[in-house]
Amino acid sequence: MQCRAGCGACCIAPSMTSPIPGMPNGKLSGERCIQLTDDNRCAIFGDPRRPAVCARLQPEPAMCGADRQHALRWLTKLEAATHTA
């Protein structure tokens, strides 16, 4: 499955503890990644500086659903279910 053009849900909903270029401490859940462009594409896709966790997250029907809002809800629920204090 290919990413939905202009979605960006995986760059917003989950928290990230890995450093991201421009975000050395990672990001909080719900925070927009600094590398997410205005048209919701990854500015460092294919770049070796892109965090490995980003490259490992692959789109799939259950996660992406029929639209961006489904993906945001699904990833936000997953984040809450797996978040450790």
PDB file of C-alpha atoms in Angstrom, residues 1-65:
ATOM      1  CA  MET A   1       0.000   0.000   0.000  1.00  0.00           C
ATOM      2  CA  GLN A   2       1.226   3.509  -0.826  1.00  0.00           C
ATOM      3  CA  CYS A   3       0.898   6.498   1.482  1.00  0.00           C
ATOM      4  CA  ARG A   4      -2.097   8.716   0.809  1.00  0.00           C
ATOM      5  CA  ALA A   5      -0.805  11.895  -0.792  1.00  0.00           C
ATOM      6  CA  GLY A   6      -1.219  14.878   1.491  1.00  0.00           C
ATOM      7  CA  CYS A   7      -2.139  12.843   4.606  1.00  0.00           C
ATOM      8  CA  GLY A   8       0.738  13.334   7.055  1.00  0.00           C
ATOM      9  CA  ALA A   9      -1.123  11.621   9.923  1.00  0.00           C
ATOM     10  CA  CYS A  10       1.929   9.547  10.858  1.00  0.00           C
ATOM     11  CA  CYS A  11       3.936  12.787  11.119  1.00  0.00           C
ATOM     12  CA  ILE A  12       1.450  14.339  13.542  1.00  0.00           C
ATOM     13  CA  ALA A  13      -0.359  11.790  15.740  1.00  0.00           C
ATOM     14  CA  PRO A  14       2.465   9.705  17.238  1.00  0.00           C
ATOM     15  CA  SER A  15       5.083  10.964  19.628  1.00  0.00           C
ATOM     16  CA  MET A  16       8.704  10.539  18.581  1.00  0.00           C
ATOM     17  CA  THR A  17      11.596  10.080  20.967  1.00  0.00           C
ATOM     18  CA  SER A  18      14.210   9.888  18.206  1.00  0.00           C
ATOM     19  CA  PRO A  19      15.918  13.086  17.131  1.00  0.00           C
ATOM     20  CA  ILE A  20      14.523  14.596  13.950  1.00  0.00           C
ATOM     21  CA  PRO A  21      16.474  17.199  11.960  1.00  0.00           C
ATOM     22  CA  GLY A  22      15.248  20.464  13.443  1.00  0.00           C
ATOM     23  CA  MET A  23      13.692  18.681  16.450  1.00  0.00           C
ATOM     24  CA  PRO A  24      16.622  17.237  18.425  1.00  0.00           C
ATOM     25  CA  ASN A  25      14.369  16.053  21.278  1.00  0.00           C
ATOM     26  CA  GLY A  26      11.809  14.391  19.038  1.00  0.00           C
ATOM     27  CA  LYS A  27       8.174  15.472  19.182  1.00  0.00           C
ATOM     28  CA  LEU A  28       5.039  15.126  21.263  1.00  0.00           C
ATOM     29  CA  SER A  29       1.914  13.272  20.175  1.00  0.00           C
ATOM     30  CA  GLY A  30      -0.256  15.635  18.154  1.00  0.00           C
ATOM     31  CA  GLU A  31       2.663  17.946  17.396  1.00  0.00           C
ATOM     32  CA  ARG A  32       3.363  18.484  13.726  1.00  0.00           C
ATOM     33  CA  CYS A  33       6.825  17.299  12.676  1.00  0.00           C
ATOM     34  CA  ILE A  34       8.966  20.196  11.498  1.00  0.00           C
ATOM     35  CA  GLN A  35       9.845  18.136   8.417  1.00  0.00           C
ATOM     36  CA  LEU A  36       6.194  17.878   7.335  1.00  0.00           C
ATOM     37  CA  THR A  37       5.695  20.267   4.421  1.00  0.00           C
ATOM     38  CA  ASP A  38       2.683  22.529   3.907  1.00  0.00           C
ATOM     39  CA  ASP A  39       1.194  19.918   1.561  1.00  0.00           C
ATOM     40  CA  ASN A  40       1.702  17.196   4.233  1.00  0.00           C
ATOM     41  CA  ARG A  41       4.660  15.428   2.690  1.00  0.00           C
ATOM     42  CA  CYS A  42       7.911  14.454   4.388  1.00  0.00           C
ATOM     43  CA  ALA A  43      10.700  16.860   3.463  1.00  0.00           C
ATOM     44  CA  ILE A  44      13.352  14.261   4.368  1.00  0.00           C
ATOM     45  CA  PHE A  45      11.771  11.146   2.814  1.00  0.00           C
ATOM     46  CA  GLY A  46      14.622   9.005   1.492  1.00  0.00           C
ATOM     47  CA  ASP A  47      17.186  11.126   3.355  1.00  0.00           C
ATOM     48  CA  PRO A  48      19.539   9.161   5.647  1.00  0.00           C
ATOM     49  CA  ARG A  49      18.778  11.688   8.436  1.00  0.00           C
ATOM     50  CA  ARG A  50      15.164  10.513   8.497  1.00  0.00           C
ATOM     51  CA  PRO A  51      14.595   8.589  11.758  1.00  0.00           C
ATOM     52  CA  ALA A  52      14.545   4.807  11.368  1.00  0.00           C
ATOM     53  CA  VAL A  53      11.188   4.622  13.154  1.00  0.00           C
ATOM     54  CA  CYS A  54       9.660   6.683  10.346  1.00  0.00           C
ATOM     55  CA  ALA A  55      11.031   4.355   7.679  1.00  0.00           C
ATOM     56  CA  ARG A  56       9.723   1.303   9.562  1.00  0.00           C
ATOM     57  CA  LEU A  57       6.151   2.590   9.811  1.00  0.00           C
ATOM     58  CA  GLN A  58       4.421   1.269   6.719  1.00  0.00           C
ATOM     59  CA  PRO A  59       0.920   2.250   5.558  1.00  0.00           C
ATOM     60  CA  GLU A  60      -1.737  -0.428   5.839  1.00  0.00           C
ATOM     61  CA  PRO A  61      -5.514  -0.427   5.376  1.00  0.00           C
ATOM     62  CA  ALA A  62      -6.346  -0.704   9.105  1.00  0.00           C
ATOM     63  CA  MET A  63      -4.190   2.301   9.941  1.00  0.00           C
ATOM     64  CA  CYS A  64      -4.913   4.517   6.956  1.00  0.00           C
ATOM     65  CA  GLY A  65      -8.598   3.732   6.445  1.00  0.00           C
TER      66      GLY A  65
END
